[in-house]
mmCIF file of C-alpha atoms in Angstrom:
data_model
loop_
_atom_site.group_PDB
_atom_site.id
_atom_site.type_symbol
_atom_site.label_atom_id
_atom_site.label_comp_id
_atom_site.label_asym_id
_atom_site.label_seq_id
_atom_site.Cartn_x
_atom_site.Cartn_y
_atom_site.Cartn_z
ATOM 1 C CA LEU B 234 80.985 100.935 87.787
ATOM 2 C CA GLU B 235 79.641 101.395 84.270
ATOM 3 C CA GLY B 236 77.881 104.023 82.210
ATOM 4 C CA ASP B 237 76.765 107.121 84.118
ATOM 5 C CA ALA B 238 77.149 105.479 87.528
ATOM 6 C CA THR B 239 78.692 107.392 90.449
ATOM 7 C CA ALA B 240 79.984 105.856 93.670
ATOM 8 C CA VAL B 241 81.175 107.885 96.673
ATOM 9 C CA LEU B 242 83.127 106.249 99.507
ATOM 10 C CA ARG B 243 83.536 108.180 102.769
ATOM 11 C CA ASP B 244 85.452 106.729 105.716
ATOM 12 C CA SER B 245 85.273 103.331 104.022
ATOM 13 C CA ARG B 246 87.514 100.383 103.138
ATOM 14 C CA VAL B 247 87.770 98.032 100.152
ATOM 15 C CA ASP B 248 90.136 95.200 101.121
ATOM 16 C CA LEU B 249 91.223 91.751 99.913
ATOM 17 C CA CYS B 250 89.332 91.846 96.612
ATOM 18 C CA SER B 251 90.366 90.451 93.229
ATOM 19 C CA ALA B 252 89.294 90.730 89.604
ATOM 20 C CA ALA B 253 90.754 90.470 86.118
ATOM 21 C CA THR B 254 90.864 94.280 85.874
ATOM 22 C CA GLY B 255 90.453 96.690 88.779
ATOM 23 C CA GLY B 256 90.986 94.496 91.832
ATOM 24 C CA GLY B 257 89.475 97.103 94.187
ATOM 25 C CA ALA B 258 87.344 98.983 91.651
ATOM 26 C CA ALA B 259 86.838 99.055 87.876
ATOM 27 C CA VAL B 260 85.584 102.431 86.642
ATOM 28 C CA ASP B 261 84.380 102.380 83.021
ATOM 29 C CA ALA B 262 82.815 105.621 81.709
ATOM 30 C CA SER B 263 81.633 106.374 85.257
ATOM 31 C CA ARG B 264 82.850 108.212 88.403
ATOM 32 C CA LEU B 265 84.351 107.078 91.710
ATOM 33 C CA GLU B 266 85.102 109.405 94.642
ATOM 34 C CA MET B 267 86.987 108.315 97.751
ATOM 35 C CA HIS B 268 87.205 110.590 100.810
ATOM 36 C CA ASN B 269 89.238 109.469 103.826
ATOM 37 C CA SER B 270 88.994 105.889 102.577
ATOM 38 C CA SER B 271 91.351 103.045 101.684
ATOM 39 C CA MET B 272 91.865 100.122 99.337
ATOM 40 C CA THR B 273 94.260 97.513 100.734
ATOM 41 C CA SER B 274 95.609 94.185 99.437
ATOM 42 C CA ASN B 275 93.567 94.054 96.231
ATOM 43 C CA ARG B 276 94.697 92.059 93.178
ATOM 44 C CA ALA B 277 94.148 92.066 89.390
ATOM 45 C CA SER B 278 95.167 89.240 87.076
ATOM 46 C CA GLU B 279 95.513 91.873 84.338
ATOM 47 C CA ASN B 280 95.554 95.670 84.967
ATOM 48 C CA GLY B 281 94.847 97.928 87.950
ATOM 49 C CA GLY B 282 95.477 96.014 91.155
ATOM 50 C CA GLY B 283 93.803 98.789 93.165
ATOM 51 C CA ILE B 284 91.751 100.731 90.603
ATOM 52 C CA SER B 285 91.283 100.527 86.831
ATOM 53 C CA ILE B 286 89.939 103.584 84.975
ATOM 54 C CA ALA B 287 88.729 103.312 81.374
ATOM 55 C CA GLY B 288 85.951 104.533 79.170
ATOM 56 C CA GLY B 289 87.271 106.670 76.325
ATOM 57 C CA GLY B 290 87.976 109.686 78.529
ATOM 58 C CA MET B 291 84.684 109.420 80.401
ATOM 59 C CA GLY B 292 85.857 107.421 83.438
ATOM 60 C CA SER B 293 87.095 109.464 86.404
ATOM 61 C CA VAL B 294 88.400 108.811 89.897
ATOM 62 C CA TRP B 295 88.974 111.413 92.625
ATOM 63 C CA LEU B 296 90.795 110.384 95.817
ATOM 64 C CA VAL B 297 91.021 112.832 98.725
ATOM 65 C CA ASP B 298 92.905 111.946 101.933
ATOM 66 C CA SER B 299 92.813 108.318 100.820
ATOM 67 C CA LEU B 300 95.127 105.319 100.490
ATOM 68 C CA ILE B 301 95.831 102.556 97.968
ATOM 69 C CA GLU B 302 98.137 100.025 99.622
ATOM 70 C CA ASP B 303 99.634 96.610 98.803
ATOM 71 C CA ALA B 304 97.807 96.323 95.468
ATOM 72 C CA VAL B 305 99.213 94.015 92.772
ATOM 73 C CA ALA B 306 98.493 93.719 89.035
ATOM 74 C CA LEU B 307 100.065 91.001 86.919
ATOM 75 C CA LYS B 308 100.253 93.266 83.852
ATOM 76 C CA GLU B 309 100.105 97.088 84.265
ATOM 77 C CA GLY B 310 99.261 99.569 87.011
ATOM 78 C CA GLY B 311 99.873 97.862 90.337
ATOM 79 C CA GLY B 312 98.104 100.620 92.276
ATOM 80 C CA VAL B 313 96.152 102.408 89.543
ATOM 81 C CA PHE B 314 95.684 101.802 85.807
ATOM 82 C CA VAL B 315 94.372 104.702 83.683
ATOM 83 C CA GLU B 316 93.428 104.209 80.035
ATOM 84 C CA GLY B 317 91.149 106.792 78.460
ATOM 85 C CA GLY B 318 90.097 108.257 81.799
ATOM 86 C CA VAL B 319 91.122 110.792 84.439
ATOM 87 C CA LEU B 320 92.622 110.365 87.918
ATOM 88 C CA LEU B 321 92.978 113.076 90.573
ATOM 89 C CA LEU B 322 94.736 112.354 93.886
ATOM 90 C CA GLU B 323 94.730 114.996 96.620
ATOM 91 C CA ARG B 324 96.665 114.414 99.846
ATOM 92 C CA SER B 325 96.572 110.695 99.098
ATOM 93 C CA GLN B 326 99.051 107.819 99.082
ATOM 94 C CA ILE B 327 99.959 104.894 96.863
ATOM 95 C CA LEU B 328 102.030 102.549 99.058
ATOM 96 C CA ARG B 329 103.819 99.258 98.375
ATOM 97 C CA CYS B 330 102.024 98.501 95.119
ATOM 98 C CA ALA B 331 103.581 96.295 92.431
ATOM 99 C CA THR B 332 103.216 94.907 88.940
ATOM 100 C CA HIS B 333 105.078 92.470 86.737
ATOM 101 C CA TYR B 334 105.275 94.852 83.784
ATOM 102 C CA ASP B 335 104.687 98.619 83.678
ATOM 103 C CA GLY B 336 103.781 101.096 86.420
ATOM 104 C CA GLY B 337 104.195 99.570 89.866
ATOM 105 C CA GLY B 338 102.447 102.536 91.474
ATOM 106 C CA MET B 339 100.505 103.801 88.476
ATOM 107 C CA ALA B 340 100.311 103.246 84.711
ATOM 108 C CA VAL B 341 98.736 105.943 82.515
ATOM 109 C CA LEU B 342 98.155 104.923 78.899
ATOM 110 C CA ALA B 343 97.124 106.799 75.731
ATOM 111 C CA GLY B 344 94.106 109.012 76.281
ATOM 112 C CA GLY B 345 94.592 108.892 80.048
ATOM 113 C CA ALA B 346 95.457 111.760 82.368
ATOM 114 C CA ALA B 347 96.407 111.981 86.033
ATOM 115 C CA GLU B 348 97.212 114.720 88.524
ATOM 116 C CA LEU B 349 98.675 114.106 91.968
ATOM 117 C CA ARG B 350 98.527 116.994 94.455
ATOM 118 C CA GLU B 351 100.337 116.844 97.792
ATOM 119 C CA SER B 352 100.450 113.060 97.474
ATOM 120 C CA THR B 353 103.058 110.307 97.821
ATOM 121 C CA VAL B 354 104.033 107.175 95.905
ATOM 122 C CA VAL B 355 106.244 105.039 98.165
ATOM 123 C CA GLU B 356 107.913 101.614 97.961
ATOM 124 C CA CYS B 357 106.306 100.558 94.689
ATOM 125 C CA ALA B 358 107.981 98.007 92.413
ATOM 126 C CA VAL B 359 108.174 96.424 88.973
ATOM 127 C CA HIS B 360 109.256 92.779 89.137
ATOM 128 C CA GLU B 361 109.937 91.726 85.526
ATOM 129 C CA ILE B 362 113.248 92.632 83.913
ATOM 130 C CA ARG B 363 111.595 94.508 81.005
ATOM 131 C CA GLY B 364 108.983 96.302 83.135
ATOM 132 C CA LYS B 365 109.099 100.099 83.109
ATOM 133 C CA GLY B 366 108.443 102.676 85.826
ATOM 134 C CA SER B 367 108.402 101.245 89.335
ATOM 135 C CA ALA B 368 106.492 104.309 90.566
ATOM 136 C CA LEU B 369 104.994 105.721 87.383
ATOM 137 C CA PHE B 370 104.597 104.683 83.741
ATOM 138 C CA VAL B 371 103.415 107.447 81.366
ATOM 139 C CA ASN B 372 102.796 106.017 77.892
ATOM 140 C CA PHE B 373 102.607 107.834 74.555
ATOM 141 C CA GLY B 374 99.495 110.022 74.372
ATOM 142 C CA ALA B 375 99.163 110.172 78.181
ATOM 143 C CA SER B 376 99.665 113.115 80.536
ATOM 144 C CA VAL B 377 100.612 113.243 84.231
ATOM 145 C CA VAL B 378 101.113 116.277 86.510
ATOM 146 C CA LEU B 379 102.775 116.023 89.935
ATOM 147 C CA ARG B 380 102.257 119.032 92.239
ATOM 148 C CA ARG B 381 103.950 119.026 95.647
ATOM 149 C CA THR B 382 104.161 115.257 95.341
ATOM 150 C CA ARG B 383 106.915 112.913 96.491
ATOM 151 C CA ILE B 384 108.007 109.597 94.958
ATOM 152 C CA GLU B 385 110.437 107.606 97.097
ATOM 153 C CA ARG B 386 111.999 104.209 97.750
ATOM 154 C CA CYS B 387 110.641 102.590 94.577
ATOM 155 C CA ASP B 388 112.449 99.629 92.999
ATOM 156 C CA SER B 389 112.757 98.532 89.363
ATOM 157 C CA ALA B 390 114.618 95.604 87.849
ATOM 158 C CA MET B 391 115.618 97.678 84.810
ATOM 159 C CA TYR B 392 113.842 100.752 83.438
ATOM 160 C CA GLY B 393 113.760 103.182 86.348
ATOM 161 C CA THR B 394 111.398 104.811 88.764
ATOM 162 C CA VAL B 395 109.516 106.972 86.253
ATOM 163 C CA TYR B 396 109.166 105.968 82.610
ATOM 164 C CA VAL B 397 107.890 108.739 80.319
ATOM 165 C CA GLY B 398 106.787 108.211 76.732
ATOM 166 C CA GLY B 399 104.029 110.841 76.960
ATOM 167 C CA ARG B 400 104.027 114.063 78.979
ATOM 168 C CA LEU B 401 105.090 114.481 82.620
ATOM 169 C CA THR B 402 105.074 117.802 84.499
ATOM 170 C CA LEU B 403 106.659 118.149 87.946
ATOM 171 C CA ALA B 404 105.944 121.227 90.076
ATOM 172 C CA SER B 405 107.549 121.479 93.536
ATOM 173 C CA SER B 406 107.854 117.674 93.592
ATOM 174 C CA ALA B 407 110.647 115.203 94.407
ATOM 175 C CA ILE B 408 111.854 111.745 93.376
ATOM 176 C CA ALA B 409 114.211 110.331 96.019
ATOM 177 C CA HIS B 410 115.977 107.162 97.187
ATOM 178 C CA CYS B 411 114.806 105.015 94.262
ATOM 179 C CA VAL B 412 116.681 102.145 92.587
ATOM 180 C CA ALA B 413 116.843 100.782 89.037
ATOM 181 C CA ARG B 414 119.274 97.911 88.809
ATOM 182 C CA ASP B 415 120.141 98.550 85.156
ATOM 183 C CA ILE B 416 118.865 101.433 82.976
ATOM 184 C CA GLY B 417 117.582 104.794 84.244
ATOM 185 C CA GLY B 418 117.694 104.942 88.029
ATOM 186 C CA SER B 419 116.237 108.216 89.260
ATOM 187 C CA GLY B 420 115.960 110.334 92.333
ATOM 188 C CA SER B 421 118.075 111.966 94.977
ATOM 189 C CA ASP B 422 117.680 114.498 97.765
#
């Protein structure tokens, strides 16, 4: 999606797709809404295995009662990659997503913002030894808010479940049963 475009998915699926950026969907200065929909087994050779959001703060994605599952990016943001855009997840899930570098579940870079409400990030992973944030990577100049959200059973070779260089706010949320094999494991009940 580019420019002023808007796409709305209701009770729909986007499966087994691939692209350089945004395996399931690339949102650049446009808007994507997903309601009771899913993206499964999508791949990106660069960023955003499930969804990539860009556009200098103008790109936005809103997921309600939706699922991103088994997405893989070779660089950043296995499930979702946000750079200069906005992501809102409500009662949604990011499951079993992975990347080789930063943000197995989600990577939010400078100028990007994300809020997860009553959502879960489960069994996400970072595979490379220097990759950061198996569930969540929040870079400098980025902001993420978790409200009544749960991160669990994520796995990182080194730099932990959640890597924060920007701003992260947790409200009534939990990080549990996650593993980092070297620096910065996080989460317990």
